[in-house]
Structure formats: structure tokens, C-alpha cells
Short mmCIF file of C-alpha atoms in Angstrom, two decimals:
data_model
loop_
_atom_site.label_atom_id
_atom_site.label_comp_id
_atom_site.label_asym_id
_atom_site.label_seq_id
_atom_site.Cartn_x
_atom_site.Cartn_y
_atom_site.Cartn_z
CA UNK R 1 6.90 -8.14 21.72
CA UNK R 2 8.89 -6.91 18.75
CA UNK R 3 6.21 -5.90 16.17
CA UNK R 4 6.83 -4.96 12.63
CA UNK R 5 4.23 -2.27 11.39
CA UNK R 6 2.33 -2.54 8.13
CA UNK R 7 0.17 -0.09 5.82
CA UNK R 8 -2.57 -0.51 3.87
CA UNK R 9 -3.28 0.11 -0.08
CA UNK R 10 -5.36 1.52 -2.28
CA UNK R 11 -8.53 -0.50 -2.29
CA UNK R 12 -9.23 -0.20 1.70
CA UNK R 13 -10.85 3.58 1.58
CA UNK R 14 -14.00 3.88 3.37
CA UNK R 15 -15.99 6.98 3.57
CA UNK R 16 -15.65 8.37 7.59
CA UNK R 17 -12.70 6.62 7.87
CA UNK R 18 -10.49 8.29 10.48
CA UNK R 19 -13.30 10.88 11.91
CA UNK R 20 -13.52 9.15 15.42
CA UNK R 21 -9.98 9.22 15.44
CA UNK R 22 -9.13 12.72 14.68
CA UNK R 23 -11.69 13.34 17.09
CA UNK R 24 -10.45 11.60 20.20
CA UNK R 25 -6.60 12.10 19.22
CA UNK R 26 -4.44 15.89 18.96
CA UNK R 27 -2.25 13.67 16.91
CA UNK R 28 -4.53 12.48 14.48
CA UNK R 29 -6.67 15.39 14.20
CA UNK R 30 -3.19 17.54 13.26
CA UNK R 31 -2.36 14.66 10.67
CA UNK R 32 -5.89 15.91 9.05
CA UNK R 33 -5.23 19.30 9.08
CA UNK R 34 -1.52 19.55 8.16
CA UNK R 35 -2.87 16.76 5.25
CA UNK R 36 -5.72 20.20 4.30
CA UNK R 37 -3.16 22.83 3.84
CA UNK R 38 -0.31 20.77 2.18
CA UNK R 39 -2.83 19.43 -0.77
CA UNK R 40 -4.58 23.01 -1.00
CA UNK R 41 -8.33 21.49 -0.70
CA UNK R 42 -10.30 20.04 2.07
CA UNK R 43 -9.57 16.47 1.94
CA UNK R 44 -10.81 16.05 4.99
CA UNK R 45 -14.15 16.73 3.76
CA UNK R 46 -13.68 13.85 0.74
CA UNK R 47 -12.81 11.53 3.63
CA UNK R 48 -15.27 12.08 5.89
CA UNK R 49 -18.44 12.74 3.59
CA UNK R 50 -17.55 11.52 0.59
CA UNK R 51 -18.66 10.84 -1.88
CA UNK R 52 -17.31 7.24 -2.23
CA UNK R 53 -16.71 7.51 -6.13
CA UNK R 54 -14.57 10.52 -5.55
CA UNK R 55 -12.45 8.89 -2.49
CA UNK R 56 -12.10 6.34 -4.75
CA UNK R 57 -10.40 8.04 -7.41
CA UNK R 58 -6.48 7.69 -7.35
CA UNK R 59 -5.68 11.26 -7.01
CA UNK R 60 -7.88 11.47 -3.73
CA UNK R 61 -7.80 8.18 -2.66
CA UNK R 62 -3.91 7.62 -2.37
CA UNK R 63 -3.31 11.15 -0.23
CA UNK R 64 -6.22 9.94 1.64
CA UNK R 65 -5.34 6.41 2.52
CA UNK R 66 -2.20 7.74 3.59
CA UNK R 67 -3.15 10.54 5.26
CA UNK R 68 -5.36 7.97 7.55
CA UNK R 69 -2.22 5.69 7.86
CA UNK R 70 -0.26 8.01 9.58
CA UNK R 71 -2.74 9.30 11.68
CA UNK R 72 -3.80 6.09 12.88
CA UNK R 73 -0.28 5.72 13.76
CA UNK R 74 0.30 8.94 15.37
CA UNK R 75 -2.40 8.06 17.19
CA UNK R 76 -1.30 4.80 17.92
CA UNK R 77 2.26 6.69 19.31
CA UNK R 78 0.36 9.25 21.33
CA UNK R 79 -1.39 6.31 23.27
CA UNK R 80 1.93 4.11 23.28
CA UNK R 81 4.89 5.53 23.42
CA UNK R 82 6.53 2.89 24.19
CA UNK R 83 6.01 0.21 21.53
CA UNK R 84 8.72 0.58 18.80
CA UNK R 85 8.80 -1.33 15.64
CA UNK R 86 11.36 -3.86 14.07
CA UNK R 87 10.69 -3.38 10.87
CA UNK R 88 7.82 -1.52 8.70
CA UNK R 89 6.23 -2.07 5.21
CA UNK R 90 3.47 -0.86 3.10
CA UNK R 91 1.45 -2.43 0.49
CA UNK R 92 1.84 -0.19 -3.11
CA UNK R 93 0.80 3.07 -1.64
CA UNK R 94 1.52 2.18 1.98
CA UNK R 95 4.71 1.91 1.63
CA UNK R 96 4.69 5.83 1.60
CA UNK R 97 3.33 5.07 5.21
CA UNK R 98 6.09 2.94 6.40
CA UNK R 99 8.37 5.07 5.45
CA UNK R 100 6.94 7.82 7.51
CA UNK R 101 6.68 5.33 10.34
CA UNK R 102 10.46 4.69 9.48
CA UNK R 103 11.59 8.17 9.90
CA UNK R 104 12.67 8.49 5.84
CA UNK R 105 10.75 11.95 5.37
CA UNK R 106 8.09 13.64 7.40
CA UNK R 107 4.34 13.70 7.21
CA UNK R 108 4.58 16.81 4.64
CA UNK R 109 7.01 15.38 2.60
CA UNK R 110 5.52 11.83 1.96
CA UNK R 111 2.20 13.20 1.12
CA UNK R 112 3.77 15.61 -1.22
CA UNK R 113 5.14 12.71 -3.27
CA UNK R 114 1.90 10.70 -3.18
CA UNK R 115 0.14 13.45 -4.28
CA UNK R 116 2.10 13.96 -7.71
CA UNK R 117 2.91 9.75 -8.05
CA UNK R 118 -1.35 9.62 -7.59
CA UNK R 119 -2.03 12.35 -10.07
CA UNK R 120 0.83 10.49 -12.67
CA UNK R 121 -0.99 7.27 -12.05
CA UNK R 122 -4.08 8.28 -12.62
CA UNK R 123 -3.13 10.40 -16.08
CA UNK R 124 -1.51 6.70 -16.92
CA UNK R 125 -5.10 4.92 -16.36
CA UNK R 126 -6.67 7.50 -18.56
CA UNK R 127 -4.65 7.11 -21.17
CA UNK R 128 -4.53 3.13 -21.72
CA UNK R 129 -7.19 0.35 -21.08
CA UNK R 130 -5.88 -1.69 -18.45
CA UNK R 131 -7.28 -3.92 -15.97
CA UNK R 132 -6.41 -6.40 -13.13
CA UNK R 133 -7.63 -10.08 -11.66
CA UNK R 134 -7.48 -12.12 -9.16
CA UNK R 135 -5.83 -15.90 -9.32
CA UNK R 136 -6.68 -17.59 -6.09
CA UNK R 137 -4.95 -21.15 -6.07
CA UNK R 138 -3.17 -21.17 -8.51
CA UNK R 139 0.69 -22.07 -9.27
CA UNK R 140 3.12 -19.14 -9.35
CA UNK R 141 5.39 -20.46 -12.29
CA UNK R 142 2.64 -21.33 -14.32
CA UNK R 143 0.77 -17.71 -13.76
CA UNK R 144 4.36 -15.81 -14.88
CA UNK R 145 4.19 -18.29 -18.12
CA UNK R 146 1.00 -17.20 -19.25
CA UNK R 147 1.33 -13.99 -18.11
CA UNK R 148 4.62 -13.60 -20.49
CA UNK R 149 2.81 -15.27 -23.00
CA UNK R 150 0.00 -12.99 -23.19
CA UNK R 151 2.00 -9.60 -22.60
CA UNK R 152 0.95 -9.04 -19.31
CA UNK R 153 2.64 -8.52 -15.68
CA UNK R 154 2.54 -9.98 -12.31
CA UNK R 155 1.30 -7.33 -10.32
CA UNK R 156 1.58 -8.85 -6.79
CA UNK R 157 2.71 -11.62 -4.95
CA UNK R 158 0.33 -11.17 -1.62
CA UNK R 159 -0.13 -14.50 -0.17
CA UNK R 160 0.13 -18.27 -0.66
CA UNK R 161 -2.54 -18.97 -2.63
CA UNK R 162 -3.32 -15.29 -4.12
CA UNK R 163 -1.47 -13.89 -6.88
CA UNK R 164 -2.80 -10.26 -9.05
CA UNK R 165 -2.03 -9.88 -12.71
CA UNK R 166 -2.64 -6.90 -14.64
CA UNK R 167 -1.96 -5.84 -17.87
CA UNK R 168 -4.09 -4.41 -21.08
CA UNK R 169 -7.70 -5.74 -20.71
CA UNK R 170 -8.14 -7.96 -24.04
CA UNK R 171 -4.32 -9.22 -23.29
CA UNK R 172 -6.24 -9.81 -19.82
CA UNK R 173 -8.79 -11.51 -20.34
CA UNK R 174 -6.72 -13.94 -22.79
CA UNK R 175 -5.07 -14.23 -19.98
CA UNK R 176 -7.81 -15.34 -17.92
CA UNK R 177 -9.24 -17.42 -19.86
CA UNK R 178 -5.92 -19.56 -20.37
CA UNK R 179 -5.55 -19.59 -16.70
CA UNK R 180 -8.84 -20.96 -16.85
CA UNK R 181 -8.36 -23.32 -19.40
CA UNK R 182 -5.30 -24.83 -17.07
CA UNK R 183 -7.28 -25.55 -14.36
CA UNK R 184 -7.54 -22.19 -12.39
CA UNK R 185 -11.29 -21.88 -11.60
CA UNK R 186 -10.82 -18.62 -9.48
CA UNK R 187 -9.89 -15.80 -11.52
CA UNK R 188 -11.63 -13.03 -10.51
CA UNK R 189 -11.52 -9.58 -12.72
CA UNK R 190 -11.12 -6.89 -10.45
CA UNK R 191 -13.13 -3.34 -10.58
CA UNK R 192 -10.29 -1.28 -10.56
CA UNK R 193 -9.21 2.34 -12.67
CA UNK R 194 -6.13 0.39 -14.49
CA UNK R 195 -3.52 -1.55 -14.94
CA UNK R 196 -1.25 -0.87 -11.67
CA UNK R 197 2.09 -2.35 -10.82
CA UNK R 198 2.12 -2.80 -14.92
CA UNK R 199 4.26 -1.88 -18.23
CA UNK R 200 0.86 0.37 -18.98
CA UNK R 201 2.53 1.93 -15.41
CA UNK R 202 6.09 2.89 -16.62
CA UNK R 203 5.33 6.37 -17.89
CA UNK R 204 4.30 7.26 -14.59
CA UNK R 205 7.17 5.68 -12.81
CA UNK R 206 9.77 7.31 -15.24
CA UNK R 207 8.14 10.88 -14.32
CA UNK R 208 8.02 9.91 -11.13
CA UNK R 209 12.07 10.20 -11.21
CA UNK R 210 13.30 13.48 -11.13
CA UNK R 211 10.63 14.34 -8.43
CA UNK R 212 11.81 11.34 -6.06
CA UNK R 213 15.29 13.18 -6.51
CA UNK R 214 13.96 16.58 -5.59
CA UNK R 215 12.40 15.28 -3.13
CA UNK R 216 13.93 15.37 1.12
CA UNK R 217 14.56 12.14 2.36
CA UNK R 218 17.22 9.71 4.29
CA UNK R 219 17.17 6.03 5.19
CA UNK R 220 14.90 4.93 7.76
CA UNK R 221 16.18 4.38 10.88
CA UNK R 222 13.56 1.42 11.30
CA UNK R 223 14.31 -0.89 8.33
CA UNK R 224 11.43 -0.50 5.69
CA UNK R 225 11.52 -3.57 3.73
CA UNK R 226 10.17 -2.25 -0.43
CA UNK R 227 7.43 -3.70 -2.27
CA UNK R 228 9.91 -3.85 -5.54
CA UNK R 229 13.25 -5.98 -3.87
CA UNK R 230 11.68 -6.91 -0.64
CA UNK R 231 14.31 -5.84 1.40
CA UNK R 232 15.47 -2.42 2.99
CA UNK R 233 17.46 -0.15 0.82
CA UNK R 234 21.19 0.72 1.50
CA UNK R 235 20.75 4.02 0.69
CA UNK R 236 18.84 6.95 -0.27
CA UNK R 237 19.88 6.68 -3.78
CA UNK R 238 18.48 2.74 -3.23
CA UNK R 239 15.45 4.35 -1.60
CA UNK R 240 14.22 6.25 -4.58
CA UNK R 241 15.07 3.93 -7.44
CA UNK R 242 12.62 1.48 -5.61
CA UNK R 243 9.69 4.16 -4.92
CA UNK R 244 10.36 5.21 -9.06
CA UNK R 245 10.13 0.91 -9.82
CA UNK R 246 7.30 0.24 -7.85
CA UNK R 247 4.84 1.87 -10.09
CA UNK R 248 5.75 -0.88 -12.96
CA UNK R 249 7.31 -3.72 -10.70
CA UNK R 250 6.09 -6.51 -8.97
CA UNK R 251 4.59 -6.06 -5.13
CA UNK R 252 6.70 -8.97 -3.49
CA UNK R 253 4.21 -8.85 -0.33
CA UNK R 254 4.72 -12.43 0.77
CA UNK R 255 8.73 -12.10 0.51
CA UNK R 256 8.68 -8.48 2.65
CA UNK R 257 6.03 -10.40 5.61
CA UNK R 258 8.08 -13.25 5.98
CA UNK R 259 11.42 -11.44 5.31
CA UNK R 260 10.62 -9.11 8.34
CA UNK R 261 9.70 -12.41 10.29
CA UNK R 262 13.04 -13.90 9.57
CA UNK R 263 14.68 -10.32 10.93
CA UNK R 264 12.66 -10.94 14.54
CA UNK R 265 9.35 -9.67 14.25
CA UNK R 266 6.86 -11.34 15.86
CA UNK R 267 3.84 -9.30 15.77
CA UNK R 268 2.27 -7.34 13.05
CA UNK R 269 0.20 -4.26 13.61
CA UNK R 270 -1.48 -2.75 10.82
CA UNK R 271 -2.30 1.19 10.33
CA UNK R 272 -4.91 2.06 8.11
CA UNK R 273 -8.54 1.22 6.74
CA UNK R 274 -9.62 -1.81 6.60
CA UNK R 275 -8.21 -5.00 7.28
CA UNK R 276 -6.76 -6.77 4.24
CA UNK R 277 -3.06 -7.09 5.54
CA UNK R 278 -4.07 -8.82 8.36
CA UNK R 279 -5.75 -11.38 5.95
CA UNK R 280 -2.79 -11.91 3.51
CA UNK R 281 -0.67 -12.30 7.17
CA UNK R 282 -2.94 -15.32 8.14
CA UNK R 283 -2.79 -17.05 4.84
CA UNK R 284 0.91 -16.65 4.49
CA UNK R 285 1.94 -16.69 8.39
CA UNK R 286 -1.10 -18.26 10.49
CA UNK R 287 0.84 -17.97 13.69
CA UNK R 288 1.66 -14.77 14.05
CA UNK R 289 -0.32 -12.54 16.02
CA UNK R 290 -1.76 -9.45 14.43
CA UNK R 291 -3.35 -6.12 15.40
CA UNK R 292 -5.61 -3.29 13.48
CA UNK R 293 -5.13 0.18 13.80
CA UNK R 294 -8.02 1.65 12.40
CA UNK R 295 -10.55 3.20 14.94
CA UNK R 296 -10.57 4.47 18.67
CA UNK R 297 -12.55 1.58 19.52
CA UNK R 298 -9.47 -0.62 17.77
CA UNK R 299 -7.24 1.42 19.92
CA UNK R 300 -9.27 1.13 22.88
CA UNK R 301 -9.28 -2.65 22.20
CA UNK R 302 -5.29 -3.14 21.72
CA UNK R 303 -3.37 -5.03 25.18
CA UNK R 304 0.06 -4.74 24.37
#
């Protein structure tokens, strides 16, 4: 089996998540700890105990998702030691995950960055009135006209069949409702804090900038394909000009699952809450076998 590893985004937080691993795991249980002392406050506590509107916040929730990511996967490394991946990717946020997995910074490092590109973010959603929906069905060419036409953005390109926009909420729900009017019956608002992967994001991706460039890293030495080009970067310089674009740019999800695909992966495991990678994978790529890394009973559970 070659696998290519994948990381969830914002969105999949769940209150305990993690606990039974950090329990039953050194690995995971350091992840937690080292997570504690880097951010100054008990995160761990937020995680495990809530409550869910403050997880859910994007200065908590993006440390936290990732700080579950990467324990799940350290996990997932103390148990098999032996499985190496092709290729690794991350949706948004998890991306900061598979380039951990990738060897591009350490633990500390990564969750240094999220930390200040969650706290930018979230400054960003306070100071506009943005919002996000869902267009299920609906043709690709025609969402990027109306979306252009209304003043909006494309904010990801999951799945065959599922497409995000996002953009100022009355330019929104014009949006919408001319979506609607051309024959897309599923548009679903989201409930969301603001406009990501939007213009109303660039502020935060320009200040992002000069901390990307303070910031310790190298390329990967597993390929991390980026949410913004879908495709690994050729070098560090690369590396953080696609971190600093992703706040703003597209997510080409489809592009990086079947891109790694095409490069010989032919497995996907995914580290991290939830599940809804593993979704996207069987609406884009049916055949492809997939695995969850979320739990010690998922663990438990994995033949590989």
C-alpha cells in the first residue's frame, strides 16, 4: 500500500475529541501537552470540556484541530512505524498538519503559525460581514460567472458535485439566489464566523507574510501537495507564498486528491476529527480505499 495522508479543517471540532487518544498513546498525550505550554493556556481543557461555542471559535478551534491532527498521527506512527506516506495534504487549516506529517517544521513551529494566522483570521471576520454556502450540483463555470458577477469568490473546489462560495453576505445571498434562479436548487448558507478563503480574507493573508518569513521551515521531504496551486512547492520561498495565498485563494481539494492519485497513492488515511475528507474522497474517487484516524478504537480497527 502506498497511502497519501490527509488532514482535516476547521468545521470537524468536536468537544472530547482526542482524550481517549492522549490517554492510551505517550505520543499523543505529549502532542497535548507540548500544544499547553507553546499557546500559554490550557487548550487541552477547551478540547476536552469545552465549551463547544468556544472550540468553535477560530482562534481556539484552528490550534485545536491541529493540535488533534498531529496527535492522531503521532499516534498513528507510534503504533505503525512502518507505514510511510506518498504524499500528504490538508484541507485550509490542515494543511498546517500535512506539513508536519511532511517534515516542513516541527510540532512547535506549525502551531506557532496557526496560532497567529487563527487570531488574523478571526480579527478579519470581526471586522467585515461575510458569509459562505454550499452549491451541491451545480456547474463549475457557471458558479465562477455568477460569482464574478456578484463580487464574490470561489472558496473551494472539494468534490464533484460540491463547490463553497463565500464572499460579503448581501453580495451572497444575490449570489444565491441567482444560482437559484439558474437551476441550482441546493444552495445551502453555511453557519460559519466569515467569509474564508475570500477577498474579505486578504488583510489577514498579507499580515500573515512577514511572519511566514520569520518563521523555521524547509521543504517536505514527503511531497505536500497546497490547497492554493495543488501541487508541492519547489521551495521554501514557494512554501510560504502559498501558506500567505491560501487565506484569500481558492482550496483546489479535488485537483490535490486526484493529483496525489496520479503521483501513486492508492490509499488515503485521514488524521483528525471527524470524517469529512473521507466523504469528498468517495464522491470524487469512489475506488479508493480510505481510513480514519480519529480514536483508539479507529486505531484499534485499522489492518494495514
Amino acid at each position: 500500500m502506498k497511502p497519501f495522508f490527509v488532514f482535516s479543517g476547521q468545521g470537524a471540532q468536536a468537544v472530547g475529541m482526542g482524550k481517549d487518544l492522549v490517554e492510551a498513546f505517550p505520543a499523543a498525550k505529549a502532542r497535548f501537552e507540548e500544544a499547553d505550554a507553546v499557546l500559554g493556556y490550557d487548550q487541552s481543557s477547551i478540547i476536552f470540556d469545552g465549551p463547544a461555542e468556544k472550540l468553535t471559535e477560530s482562534r481556539y478551534c484552528q490550534p485545536a484541530i491541529y493540535t488533534m491532527s498531529c496527535a492522531a498521527l503521532d499516534a498513528f506512527r507510534e503504533k505503525f512505524p512502518e507505514v510511510k506516506p506518498v504524499a500528504c495534504a490538508g484541507l485550509s487549516l490542515g494543511e498546517y498538519g500535512a506539513l508536519y506529517a511532511g517534515g516542513a517544521f516541527r510540532f512547535a513551529e506549525g502551531l506557532k503559525l496557526l496560532a497567529q494566522r487563527a487570531e488574523l483570521m478571526d480579527r478579519a471576520c470581526r471586522s467585515t460581514s461575510g458569509g459562505m454556502a454550499s452549491v451541491l450540483s451545480g456547474d463549475p463555470e457557471v458558479i465562477r460567472e455568477v460569482c464574478a458577477a456578484c463580487g464574490i469568490d470561489v472558496a473551494n473546489f472539494n468534490s464533484p458535485g460540491q463547490i463553497v462560495i463565500s464572499g460579503e453576505k448581501e453580495k451572497l445571498a444575490e449570489a444565491v439566489e441567482e444560482l437559484k434562479n439558474r437551476g441550482m436548487r441546493k444552495v445551502i448558507v453555511l453557519n460559519v464566523a466569515g467569509a474564508f478563503h475570500s477577498r474579505l480574507m486578504a488583510p489577514a493573508g498579507e499580515a500573515l507574510k512577514p511572519v511566514l518569513e520569520a518563521a523555521p521551515m524547509t521543504v517536505p521531504a514527503v511531497p505536500v501537495y497546497h490547497n492554493y496551486t495543488a501541487a508541492p512547492a519547489k521551495d521554501v520561498a514557494e512554501l510560504r507564498a502559498n501558506l500567505a495565498a491560501q487565506v484569500a485563494g481558492s482550496v483546489r481539494w479535488e485537483e490535490c486528491v486526484r493529483a496525489m492519485v496520479a503521483a501513486g497513492g492508492d490509499a488515503m488515511i485521514e488524521f483528525g476529527p471527524g470524517n469529512v475528507l473521507t466523504g469528498l474522497l468517495r464522491r470524487t474517487l469512489p475506488d479508493v480505499p480510505y481510513f480514519n484516524v480519529n480514536s483508539v478504537e479507529s486505531l484499534d480497527s485499522l489492518a494495514l
